[in-house]
XYZ file of C-alpha atoms in Angstrom:
725
model
C 12.945 -69.810 -2.450
C 10.415 -69.881 -5.276
C 7.585 -71.020 -3.021
C 5.645 -67.786 -3.427
C 5.012 -68.764 -7.064
C 2.981 -71.756 -5.911
C 0.362 -69.499 -4.311
C -1.691 -66.787 -5.978
C -1.014 -63.143 -5.151
C -4.079 -61.774 -3.381
C -4.778 -58.088 -2.755
C -7.623 -57.159 -0.441
C -9.105 -53.689 -0.090
C -11.832 -52.133 2.013
C -14.134 -50.093 -0.197
C -16.717 -47.837 1.403
C -19.567 -48.097 -1.075
C -21.373 -45.208 0.597
C -18.360 -43.003 -0.102
C -18.201 -44.194 -3.706
C -21.924 -43.548 -4.181
C -21.690 -40.057 -2.677
C -18.726 -39.235 -4.926
C -20.630 -40.463 -7.981
C -23.726 -38.441 -7.104
C -21.575 -35.377 -6.437
C -19.928 -35.690 -9.846
C -23.276 -36.210 -11.552
C -24.888 -33.177 -9.893
C -21.954 -30.874 -10.737
C -20.833 -32.171 -14.139
C -24.197 -32.803 -15.806
C -24.486 -30.503 -18.858
C -21.590 -28.442 -17.577
C -21.235 -26.467 -20.818
C -24.760 -25.060 -20.413
C -25.257 -22.177 -20.663
C -22.645 -21.499 -23.300
C -22.475 -17.864 -22.311
C -20.601 -15.664 -19.835
C -22.305 -16.045 -16.453
C -21.916 -13.288 -13.820
C -18.314 -13.102 -12.490
C -17.012 -15.340 -15.259
C -16.584 -12.032 -17.069
C -13.780 -11.108 -14.621
C -12.122 -14.461 -14.083
C -12.159 -15.084 -17.824
C -10.065 -11.961 -18.394
C -7.443 -13.232 -15.966
C -7.373 -16.622 -17.682
C -6.783 -14.887 -21.009
C -3.926 -12.924 -19.434
C -2.368 -16.210 -18.286
C -2.751 -17.741 -21.721
C -1.027 -14.713 -23.265
C 1.466 -14.417 -20.367
C 0.445 -10.803 -19.692
C 0.877 -9.345 -16.209
C -2.296 -8.476 -14.274
C -3.287 -7.534 -10.747
C -6.442 -8.628 -8.918
C -7.162 -7.346 -5.418
C -9.657 -10.146 -4.611
C -6.975 -12.643 -3.633
C -3.585 -14.257 -4.263
C -2.883 -15.850 -7.642
C -3.341 -19.550 -6.825
C -7.091 -19.486 -7.489
C -6.610 -17.813 -10.842
C -3.938 -20.339 -11.751
C -6.354 -23.186 -10.959
C -8.886 -21.736 -13.400
C -6.149 -21.065 -15.955
C -5.059 -24.703 -15.669
C -8.511 -25.715 -16.901
C -8.107 -23.389 -19.869
C -4.644 -24.763 -20.596
C -5.875 -28.371 -20.485
C -8.649 -27.449 -22.914
C -6.262 -25.735 -25.329
C -7.654 -22.227 -24.786
C -5.572 -19.577 -26.567
C -6.957 -16.644 -24.581
C -8.612 -15.032 -27.582
C -12.051 -14.059 -26.339
C -13.408 -10.604 -25.527
C -14.683 -10.768 -21.949
C -16.618 -7.533 -22.205
C -20.125 -8.298 -20.945
C -22.183 -10.801 -18.979
C -24.354 -12.962 -21.214
C -22.029 -12.854 -24.237
C -22.054 -16.130 -26.168
C -18.781 -18.069 -26.028
C -17.058 -18.502 -29.372
C -16.064 -21.927 -30.678
C -12.430 -21.557 -29.529
C -13.447 -21.297 -25.822
C -13.368 -24.740 -24.096
C -16.270 -24.041 -21.729
C -16.322 -27.578 -20.268
C -12.619 -27.474 -19.475
C -12.772 -23.982 -17.969
C -15.589 -24.978 -15.612
C -14.258 -28.465 -14.878
C -11.951 -27.829 -11.906
C -14.478 -25.766 -9.866
C -17.074 -28.477 -10.585
C -14.717 -31.239 -9.462
C -13.946 -29.299 -6.281
C -17.659 -28.929 -5.588
C -18.300 -32.612 -6.260
C -15.480 -33.824 -4.003
C -16.728 -31.616 -1.163
C -19.680 -34.022 -0.816
C -17.690 -37.156 0.212
C -15.349 -34.943 2.190
C -18.239 -33.784 4.392
C -19.062 -37.447 5.000
C -15.503 -38.205 6.101
C -15.243 -35.158 8.376
C -18.295 -36.189 10.390
C -16.939 -39.740 10.645
C -13.560 -38.448 11.838
C -15.415 -36.503 14.538
C -16.585 -39.958 15.688
C -20.245 -39.472 14.893
C -22.384 -42.152 13.283
C -22.531 -43.260 9.680
C -26.100 -41.874 9.482
C -24.948 -38.426 10.641
C -22.105 -38.496 8.106
C -24.494 -39.502 5.313
C -26.831 -36.697 6.382
C -24.082 -34.061 6.123
C -22.996 -35.351 2.712
C -26.567 -35.427 1.365
C -27.161 -31.861 2.506
C -23.975 -30.786 0.693
C -25.184 -32.729 -2.333
C -28.636 -31.107 -2.646
C -27.857 -27.546 -1.515
C -28.822 -25.447 -4.553
C -26.434 -22.550 -3.915
C -23.439 -24.888 -3.669
C -24.445 -26.671 -6.891
C -24.868 -23.385 -8.771
C -21.593 -21.903 -7.584
C -19.572 -25.018 -8.406
C -20.912 -25.381 -11.960
C -19.457 -22.065 -13.107
C -15.973 -20.652 -13.631
C -15.839 -19.233 -10.103
C -13.613 -19.770 -7.077
C -15.914 -20.320 -4.091
C -16.225 -24.082 -4.646
C -12.426 -24.416 -4.840
C -12.073 -22.399 -1.627
C -14.647 -24.596 0.128
C -12.826 -27.723 -1.071
C -9.527 -26.661 0.489
C -11.261 -25.434 3.656
C -12.809 -28.873 4.127
C -9.579 -30.622 3.142
C -7.705 -28.670 5.833
C -10.248 -29.658 8.495
C -10.383 -33.306 7.358
C -6.588 -33.614 7.224
C -6.224 -32.164 10.695
C -8.851 -34.524 12.122
C -7.132 -37.537 10.561
C -3.801 -36.316 11.942
C -5.360 -35.793 15.388
C -6.833 -39.293 15.378
C -3.460 -40.743 14.290
C -1.886 -38.899 17.219
C -3.752 -41.127 19.647
C -2.370 -44.447 18.437
C 0.528 -43.906 15.992
C 2.377 -40.581 16.451
C 5.243 -39.895 14.040
C 4.045 -42.663 11.731
C 3.989 -42.181 7.965
C 0.244 -41.485 7.953
C 0.722 -39.067 10.884
C 3.271 -37.044 8.887
C 1.168 -37.227 5.727
C -1.983 -35.803 7.291
C -0.112 -33.141 9.254
C 1.722 -31.979 6.136
C -1.458 -32.084 4.056
C -3.145 -29.860 6.656
C -0.523 -27.164 6.106
C -0.694 -27.557 2.325
C -4.501 -27.297 2.305
C -4.434 -24.222 4.546
C -1.920 -22.532 2.253
C -4.014 -23.373 -0.812
C -7.139 -21.973 0.860
C -5.360 -18.682 1.574
C -3.909 -18.758 -1.951
C -7.402 -19.000 -3.448
C -8.907 -16.032 -1.619
C -7.942 -14.032 1.414
C -11.102 -15.433 3.039
C -9.189 -18.700 3.349
C -7.170 -17.196 6.190
C -10.276 -17.509 8.403
C -10.239 -21.309 8.231
C -6.450 -21.318 8.529
C -6.692 -19.353 11.786
C -9.375 -21.771 13.010
C -7.169 -24.815 12.366
C -4.193 -23.086 13.983
C -6.307 -22.283 17.026
C -7.513 -25.871 17.469
C -3.978 -27.176 16.904
C -2.627 -24.713 19.489
C -5.128 -25.942 22.096
C -4.201 -29.564 21.404
C -0.503 -28.680 21.575
C -1.067 -26.977 24.922
C -2.637 -30.170 26.291
C 0.284 -32.113 24.821
C 2.763 -29.984 26.762
C 0.992 -30.951 29.978
C 1.137 -34.674 29.248
C 3.491 -36.045 31.924
C 3.844 -39.382 30.100
C 5.860 -37.700 27.332
C 9.527 -36.767 27.661
C 10.736 -33.214 27.052
C 12.432 -34.278 23.835
C 9.228 -35.909 22.582
C 7.166 -32.802 23.388
C 9.732 -30.625 21.599
C 9.587 -32.861 18.508
C 5.788 -32.667 18.503
C 5.838 -28.869 18.689
C 8.573 -28.588 16.054
C 6.674 -30.856 13.646
C 3.518 -28.761 14.040
C 5.429 -25.504 13.603
C 7.054 -26.713 10.386
C 3.877 -28.210 8.906
C 1.398 -25.508 9.944
C 3.583 -22.392 9.741
C 6.691 -22.909 7.591
C 5.155 -25.014 4.811
C 2.170 -22.649 4.270
C 4.499 -19.644 4.047
C 6.816 -21.398 1.580
C 3.871 -22.533 -0.559
C 2.350 -19.055 -0.496
C 5.610 -17.616 -1.825
C 5.719 -20.405 -4.409
C 2.290 -19.380 -5.731
C 3.599 -15.872 -6.410
C 6.839 -17.207 -7.850
C 4.989 -19.327 -10.405
C 2.563 -16.475 -11.081
C 5.376 -14.023 -11.877
C 7.052 -16.587 -14.124
C 3.817 -17.109 -16.055
C 2.890 -13.421 -16.475
C 6.171 -11.815 -17.493
C 4.864 -9.535 -20.246
C 3.721 -5.962 -19.913
C -0.045 -5.428 -19.814
C -2.843 -2.991 -18.970
C -2.280 -3.246 -15.194
C 1.361 -2.151 -15.314
C 0.683 1.458 -14.389
C -0.401 0.428 -10.882
C 3.081 -0.930 -10.168
C 6.304 0.942 -9.531
C 8.681 1.887 -12.306
C 11.143 -0.769 -11.165
C 8.460 -3.462 -11.336
C 7.328 -2.274 -14.777
C 10.893 -2.332 -16.020
C 11.190 -5.991 -14.945
C 8.393 -6.974 -17.365
C 8.945 -7.767 -21.003
C 7.766 -4.963 -23.281
C 6.057 -1.778 -22.104
C 8.289 0.337 -19.904
C 11.072 -2.235 -20.108
C 11.253 -1.585 -23.829
C 11.822 2.095 -23.067
C 14.112 1.864 -20.048
C 16.132 -1.212 -20.942
C 19.759 -0.215 -21.016
C 19.283 3.410 -20.012
C 21.985 4.896 -17.723
C 21.697 3.692 -14.146
C 23.261 6.625 -12.253
C 21.610 10.040 -12.482
C 24.204 12.736 -13.152
C 24.157 16.501 -13.319
C 22.779 17.240 -16.782
C 20.637 14.068 -16.887
C 17.238 14.292 -18.534
C 14.647 12.430 -16.428
C 10.941 11.810 -15.978
C 9.801 11.704 -12.324
C 6.980 9.354 -11.348
C 5.178 9.727 -8.032
C 5.581 6.528 -6.020
C 2.213 6.843 -4.247
C 0.271 6.444 -7.498
C -3.062 7.690 -6.106
C -5.598 8.549 -7.327
C -3.780 7.475 -10.508
C -0.102 6.955 -11.435
C 1.319 10.234 -12.733
C 4.519 12.086 -13.665
C 5.819 15.518 -12.679
C 4.709 17.794 -15.513
C 4.693 21.398 -16.634
C 3.469 23.358 -19.661
C 3.404 26.918 -20.958
C 0.142 27.871 -19.195
C 0.290 29.879 -15.985
C -1.840 29.863 -12.841
C -4.836 32.260 -13.029
C -4.270 35.663 -11.488
C -7.400 35.237 -9.329
C -8.974 31.891 -8.359
C -12.721 31.259 -8.197
C -12.746 31.872 -4.419
C -11.072 35.256 -4.801
C -7.563 34.228 -3.725
C -4.627 35.422 -5.767
C -1.772 33.371 -7.208
C 1.791 34.014 -8.313
C 0.718 33.772 -11.977
C 3.776 31.560 -12.508
C 3.972 28.592 -14.929
C 1.821 25.650 -13.851
C 3.383 22.486 -12.432
C 1.108 19.447 -12.238
C 1.178 15.667 -12.143
C 0.062 14.189 -15.465
C -1.189 10.565 -15.726
C 0.094 10.017 -19.287
C 3.481 9.841 -20.970
C 4.245 13.226 -22.521
C 7.267 15.178 -23.691
C 6.427 17.841 -21.075
C 7.225 15.292 -18.355
C 10.971 15.636 -19.006
C 13.178 17.551 -16.545
C 16.891 18.319 -16.519
C 18.860 17.814 -13.296
C 21.025 20.953 -13.174
C 24.004 21.720 -10.965
C 23.167 25.121 -9.336
C 26.858 26.135 -9.567
C 27.074 25.668 -13.347
C 25.155 26.899 -16.378
C 25.534 23.743 -18.453
C 22.456 21.570 -19.098
C 24.461 18.633 -20.450
C 26.255 15.729 -18.800
C 29.967 16.301 -18.430
C 32.617 13.754 -19.326
C 33.046 11.829 -17.174
C 29.514 12.159 -15.699
C 29.265 13.612 -12.176
C 26.636 11.501 -10.337
C 24.097 13.127 -8.017
C 24.279 11.870 -4.436
C 22.079 11.948 -1.366
C 22.083 15.458 0.138
C 23.200 17.264 -3.048
C 21.583 20.565 -4.076
C 19.928 20.470 -7.493
C 17.728 22.541 -9.738
C 15.052 20.849 -11.841
C 14.783 22.585 -15.197
C 11.732 21.849 -17.332
C 13.061 20.423 -20.593
C 10.652 22.077 -23.034
C 10.411 25.537 -21.427
C 13.822 25.717 -19.622
C 12.150 27.192 -16.527
C 13.183 25.928 -13.089
C 10.982 24.184 -10.538
C 10.128 26.712 -7.845
C 8.046 27.065 -4.690
C 7.417 30.014 -2.405
C 5.147 31.330 0.317
C 2.055 31.465 -1.877
C -0.944 29.234 -1.164
C -1.497 26.311 -3.534
C -4.598 26.502 -5.754
C -6.651 23.759 -4.038
C -4.619 23.203 -0.858
C -4.364 26.630 0.803
C -2.378 25.266 3.763
C 0.381 24.146 1.386
C 2.700 26.114 -0.893
C 2.197 26.620 -4.586
C 4.720 24.847 -6.856
C 5.501 26.455 -10.207
C 8.165 26.966 -12.831
C 9.716 30.378 -12.210
C 9.017 33.236 -14.616
C 10.960 36.462 -14.020
C 8.288 39.192 -14.171
C 10.884 41.713 -12.931
C 8.919 42.208 -9.707
C 9.800 41.592 -6.076
C 9.407 37.803 -6.269
C 12.880 36.254 -6.493
C 13.459 32.719 -7.717
C 13.519 30.059 -5.010
C 14.479 27.012 -7.044
C 17.056 25.142 -4.975
C 16.102 21.610 -3.849
C 17.970 19.170 -1.647
C 17.845 15.558 -2.821
C 17.059 12.905 -0.193
C 17.229 9.227 -1.181
C 14.631 7.445 0.955
C 15.759 3.857 0.341
C 19.498 4.526 0.469
C 22.003 2.233 2.126
C 24.366 5.063 3.176
C 24.665 8.854 3.095
C 26.961 8.658 0.068
C 24.543 6.731 -2.113
C 24.198 7.750 -5.745
C 20.772 8.627 -7.173
C 19.785 5.732 -9.485
C 17.105 5.628 -12.138
C 14.200 3.208 -11.509
C 15.678 1.928 -8.237
C 16.071 5.019 -6.024
C 13.066 6.561 -4.269
C 13.745 10.224 -3.550
C 12.277 13.326 -1.930
C 12.933 16.914 -2.983
C 13.214 19.273 0.003
C 12.999 22.987 -0.785
C 16.085 24.753 0.585
C 14.439 28.109 1.401
C 11.208 26.890 3.034
C 11.951 23.217 3.953
C 8.799 22.228 2.046
C 8.706 18.840 0.345
C 7.533 18.348 -3.238
C 4.223 16.485 -2.878
C 1.317 15.174 -4.926
C -1.872 16.401 -3.229
C -4.137 14.195 -5.376
C -6.691 16.938 -6.046
C -7.838 17.516 -9.621
C -7.262 21.055 -10.878
C -10.145 22.907 -12.597
C -10.403 23.296 -16.350
C -7.674 25.955 -16.404
C -5.320 23.178 -15.200
C -6.752 20.643 -17.697
C -8.052 18.475 -14.802
C -4.483 17.413 -14.053
C -3.368 16.653 -10.480
C -2.172 19.351 -8.107
C 1.450 19.505 -6.942
C 2.201 21.356 -3.698
C 5.041 22.105 -1.298
C 4.326 20.551 2.097
C 6.249 21.281 5.303
C 8.478 18.451 6.504
C 7.081 18.779 10.025
C 3.825 17.228 8.820
C 5.461 13.843 8.400
C 6.468 11.610 5.504
C 4.081 10.068 3.043
C 4.308 8.112 -0.214
C 2.922 11.127 -2.069
C 6.204 12.973 -1.335
C 8.376 10.243 -2.855
C 9.460 10.122 -6.515
C 11.560 7.910 -8.723
C 13.232 8.394 -12.089
C 11.459 6.314 -14.711
C 12.967 7.354 -18.054
C 16.509 8.648 -18.095
C 19.061 9.807 -20.634
C 22.328 11.704 -20.536
C 21.702 15.094 -22.091
C 24.155 16.060 -24.815
C 22.626 19.186 -26.402
C 23.193 22.628 -24.907
C 21.099 24.508 -27.489
C 17.353 24.540 -26.728
C 16.186 23.587 -30.236
C 18.545 20.611 -30.377
C 17.553 19.624 -26.850
C 13.858 19.593 -27.789
C 14.608 17.227 -30.670
C 16.600 15.105 -28.229
C 13.678 14.950 -25.795
C 11.363 13.730 -28.563
C 13.757 10.931 -29.563
C 14.023 7.481 -27.908
C 16.277 7.068 -24.887
C 19.761 5.660 -25.414
C 20.564 2.036 -24.618
C 23.333 1.347 -22.148
C 22.663 -0.817 -19.027
C 19.953 -3.298 -17.966
C 18.558 -4.068 -14.480
C 16.274 -6.648 -12.872
C 14.327 -6.855 -9.612
C 14.723 -9.830 -7.293
C 11.758 -12.126 -6.706
C 11.325 -10.982 -3.091
C 11.256 -7.336 -4.171
C 8.600 -8.061 -6.783
C 6.634 -10.267 -4.380
C 6.676 -7.618 -1.652
C 5.446 -4.913 -3.988
C 2.800 -7.099 -5.633
C 1.480 -8.323 -2.276
C 1.325 -4.789 -0.912
C -0.474 -3.508 -3.997
C -3.015 -6.332 -3.763
C -3.729 -5.486 -0.130
C -3.749 -1.718 -0.599
C -5.625 -1.566 -3.899
C -9.268 -0.693 -3.349
C -11.716 -1.849 -5.977
C -14.852 0.050 -6.829
C -17.019 -0.120 -3.699
C -20.082 1.348 -5.378
C -23.358 -0.339 -4.566
C -24.291 -3.247 -6.812
C -27.904 -4.139 -7.463
C -27.252 -7.677 -6.176
C -25.061 -6.694 -3.223
C -26.328 -7.611 0.211
C -25.528 -7.396 3.917
C -24.426 -10.310 6.147
C -27.760 -10.258 7.989
C -29.600 -10.866 4.720
C -27.544 -13.994 4.063
C -28.687 -15.850 7.166
C -32.378 -15.307 6.424
C -31.926 -15.743 2.672
C -33.477 -12.341 2.022
C -31.324 -11.942 -1.063
C -30.345 -13.773 -4.228
C -28.296 -13.104 -7.340
C -29.605 -13.392 -10.886
C -26.598 -14.984 -12.579
C -27.946 -15.489 -16.089
C -31.079 -15.006 -18.172
C -31.594 -16.618 -21.560
C -31.864 -13.859 -24.211
C -34.848 -15.478 -25.943
C -36.598 -17.715 -23.404
C -37.329 -17.373 -19.691
C -34.651 -19.870 -18.655
C -32.479 -18.403 -15.916
C -29.919 -19.212 -13.233
C -30.012 -17.754 -9.738
C -27.740 -18.114 -6.762
C -30.446 -19.115 -4.301
C -30.161 -21.382 -1.290
C -32.428 -24.141 -0.023
C -34.500 -22.353 2.610
C -35.031 -25.549 4.645
C -31.277 -26.148 4.947
C -30.404 -22.511 5.674
C -33.016 -22.055 8.401
C -32.239 -25.461 9.914
C -28.546 -24.629 9.969
C -29.214 -21.421 11.911
C -31.417 -23.343 14.364
C -28.697 -25.966 14.813
C -26.195 -23.223 15.695
C -28.581 -21.755 18.253
C -29.289 -25.178 19.753
C -25.582 -26.004 19.934
C -24.816 -22.700 21.696
C -27.658 -23.121 24.230
C -26.826 -26.760 24.948
C -23.132 -25.978 25.359
C -23.919 -23.155 27.772
C -26.231 -25.457 29.742
C -23.624 -28.213 29.928
C -20.932 -25.752 31.026
C -23.112 -24.377 33.809
C -23.951 -27.887 34.945
C -20.297 -28.981 34.812
C -19.422 -25.952 36.914
C -21.660 -27.432 39.589
C -19.921 -30.787 39.068
C -22.894 -32.315 37.231
C -21.682 -34.215 34.166
C -24.584 -34.874 31.812
C -22.293 -36.378 29.171
C -19.578 -38.991 29.484
C -16.100 -37.523 29.064
C -15.544 -38.961 25.572
C -18.945 -37.678 24.379
C -18.224 -34.263 25.901
C -14.820 -34.011 24.160
C -16.394 -35.109 20.883
C -19.128 -32.482 21.307
C -16.589 -29.727 22.051
C -14.310 -30.611 19.114
C -17.271 -30.728 16.708
C -18.396 -27.319 17.924
C -14.915 -25.826 17.709
C -14.525 -26.902 14.085
C -18.127 -26.613 12.803
C -19.655 -23.791 14.839
C -16.238 -22.112 14.970
C -15.837 -22.557 11.226
C -19.165 -20.833 10.683
C -18.250 -17.978 13.014
C -14.799 -17.226 11.585
C -16.107 -17.376 8.002
C -19.156 -15.192 8.697
C -18.673 -12.657 11.508
C -15.641 -10.830 9.972
C -17.876 -9.609 7.127
C -19.627 -7.280 9.572
C -16.335 -5.366 9.818
C -15.715 -5.128 6.065
C -16.538 -2.075 3.975
C -16.276 -3.822 0.597
C -19.268 -4.680 -1.563
C -20.623 -8.037 -0.383
C -22.650 -10.717 -2.147
C -24.532 -13.823 -1.120
C -21.748 -16.126 -2.327
C -19.469 -14.767 0.411
C -21.605 -16.753 2.877
C -21.095 -20.148 1.219
C -17.884 -21.148 3.112
C -19.670 -20.428 6.408
C -22.724 -22.344 5.184
C -20.692 -25.513 4.633
C -19.648 -25.543 8.297
C -23.296 -25.015 9.275
C -24.227 -28.049 7.195
C -21.573 -30.128 8.975
C -22.919 -29.067 12.370
C -26.571 -29.834 11.580
C -26.446 -33.687 11.610
C -24.073 -33.533 14.597
C -26.728 -31.691 16.616
C -29.466 -34.036 15.397
C -27.526 -37.134 16.479
C -26.713 -35.540 19.829
C -30.397 -34.854 20.481
C -31.285 -38.412 19.523
C -28.542 -40.030 21.620
C -28.588 -37.865 24.738
C -31.864 -35.944 24.981
C -34.374 -38.525 23.798
C -34.789 -40.695 26.904
C -36.997 -43.486 25.592
C -37.135 -45.608 22.477
C -40.487 -44.040 21.579
C -38.977 -40.557 21.709
C -36.116 -41.681 19.498
C -38.538 -43.218 16.992
C -40.663 -40.068 16.830
C -37.551 -37.892 16.502
C -36.170 -40.122 13.724
C -39.456 -39.832 11.848
C -39.312 -36.043 12.144
C -35.734 -36.033 10.841
C -36.738 -38.168 7.846
C -39.635 -35.815 7.124
C -37.314 -32.846 7.414
C -34.804 -34.401 4.980
C -37.656 -35.115 2.576
C -38.786 -31.502 2.696
C -35.211 -30.331 2.021
C -35.015 -32.654 -0.993
C -38.403 -31.414 -2.212
C -37.319 -27.761 -2.020
C -34.064 -28.599 -3.798
C -35.943 -30.310 -6.609
C -38.421 -27.417 -6.817
C -35.595 -24.912 -7.256
C -33.796 -27.109 -9.764
C -34.804 -25.010 -12.835
C -33.164 -21.960 -11.237
C -30.059 -23.972 -10.321
C -29.350 -25.427 -13.759
C -31.231 -22.904 -15.919
C -32.302 -25.645 -18.320
C -36.040 -24.965 -18.187
C -38.043 -21.970 -19.294
C -40.220 -20.512 -16.546
C -43.488 -18.706 -17.059
C -44.304 -15.747 -14.780
C -46.765 -18.005 -12.943
C -44.105 -20.701 -12.368
C -41.610 -18.138 -11.183
C -44.170 -16.683 -8.800
C -44.825 -20.135 -7.370
C -41.166 -20.357 -6.358
C -41.241 -17.039 -4.498
C -41.152 -16.884 -0.748
C -39.329 -13.575 -0.345
C -40.389 -10.097 -1.384
C -37.110 -9.626 -3.245
C -38.432 -11.883 -5.970
C -41.028 -9.245 -6.932
C -38.343 -7.514 -8.967
C -37.747 -10.637 -11.008
C -41.475 -11.196 -11.542
C -42.015 -7.661 -12.841
C -39.378 -8.309 -15.528
C -41.663 -10.928 -17.044
């Protein structure tokens, strides 16, 4: 029984020293002097703001991607004890002593470092040689653009890490499929594939390209699995179900989890609130919630309300009026009604308050008990400060002559009767008897006399309208749009019938009565839609570039310039690697076409296992390049060189694959193989030489004279940089 004590306990392990060495070199290249420069470098100015928001738990919205990437960067700040107190106002600003620069840049650097051994493993899992795998890893190690991007507080290196992890996990799962399906390692790698894909999409929307690639390859393999007659129907069903859960369900659940954690972390009101709906704003601590918390839920006749346009473009605004009237004659010679102006005003103001009046009664107060307004009811909207009713008529709007003018009616004792009856329509109602609710209900106001809908046109009025936004009446026949939808933001039950008392009431805080909260799915849906619909400033940037310029390296980005010396950091690739990668893609495409034509004529130049290995490598590497590069030709957003880096990594993986294929299958004699190997060694040496030459621009730790900078130039775009010196 106790015999095992008589023998020593021995643990054996296989350690790949090449993998250990590559990991060590990757860490050294990315972590060496990571805190230099101790200044804000390029897009750190944006990501730093988001990290500060996380540290202070303030809500923010970024249209560049889902929140997981920002949370990764914020985790570095949290681990370093960052309190969020730094003014991210300009590139080049020196970091204060409370900013843990090393910690903030650590996770992107680790992701960049681990991408090196991961490239090695991917090539091995494709069943290519150890030399080819080492070649791919060394190219990842010395590529200047990848080093630069991973040493800063940016997200591309993290995206690349999860892209490669997704591909590696799938390859390991696929190789397990051949000899041990449904084993523990089989489940682990399949699940990790789905997790990595979800993380890639959660970093940036660009991650969906690699996700689609993995799904496509998995779908092809599943299709072949269905045709395998050696498997029972139950076994095939289990295989398909496992893939569906791991590659579809798990990524969706994780994606929702990223937003769930994000909304838990940023629960306080902040500067980005105005982009969101009133209901979303009211769910945040402070801000609008401080105003609307506890206000009456059901809008009643006599309620005092502010009406916010749901569309929120070009800016969020509220239905507004003031004493000024429309000009008698516009600049183009058209006449107006000369009635009181009605606009949409993008700031909180006492003139945003309106009273919901019952057309059959004179009272402007809420009765006891309150009579709620329901879908389909007729109402009048009385401006709180001027007591004039919202009106529209068959007069052309100031800037939208095909629409009706909207005004507050003034009785000039002329033949222009008041037309101030509106029918309330609740857009998101559950039934035709639904009650109009503050914050929650989205409503349209349909003019009874003309069937026009109250709409925000989005045009800015001239100076006579104080540059506020135009409100018009638009015919229902022209269709529905978010600009015709409104919701009550602030709400109180009016209690003062006299105008002077009512004005004092409008200036006072709203009463506290009932609270409300949005569900997670409602907040997620709105936040996701805003992120997709929000358009950032697409103005041309001096370092923006086109996708064609990336391939030829006709562009670069000056990330940082020392304020006193000539030390600088540029995002600039290794020209030998970039050009060689493009050549490898061309060679792969031509060889594949040649093999396909030959196979069509029943001539098999490659053994079946070599052919399948060649096809799988192309699907993942050449396909990875294509899906991460070609979609940018369809995008209208401002593009930069760093957008090409995920595609570049797949090019780098393909390059040694093509070189080994040429050596193994196209070099017929030993002499040819020897000559080709010598050329490959010379080519690697030249790539290393270029990488070392560009090192001062990668790390920025050496001052460069104009002559030294000129010696590094091989593109005309560098002339701009030279003239600065």
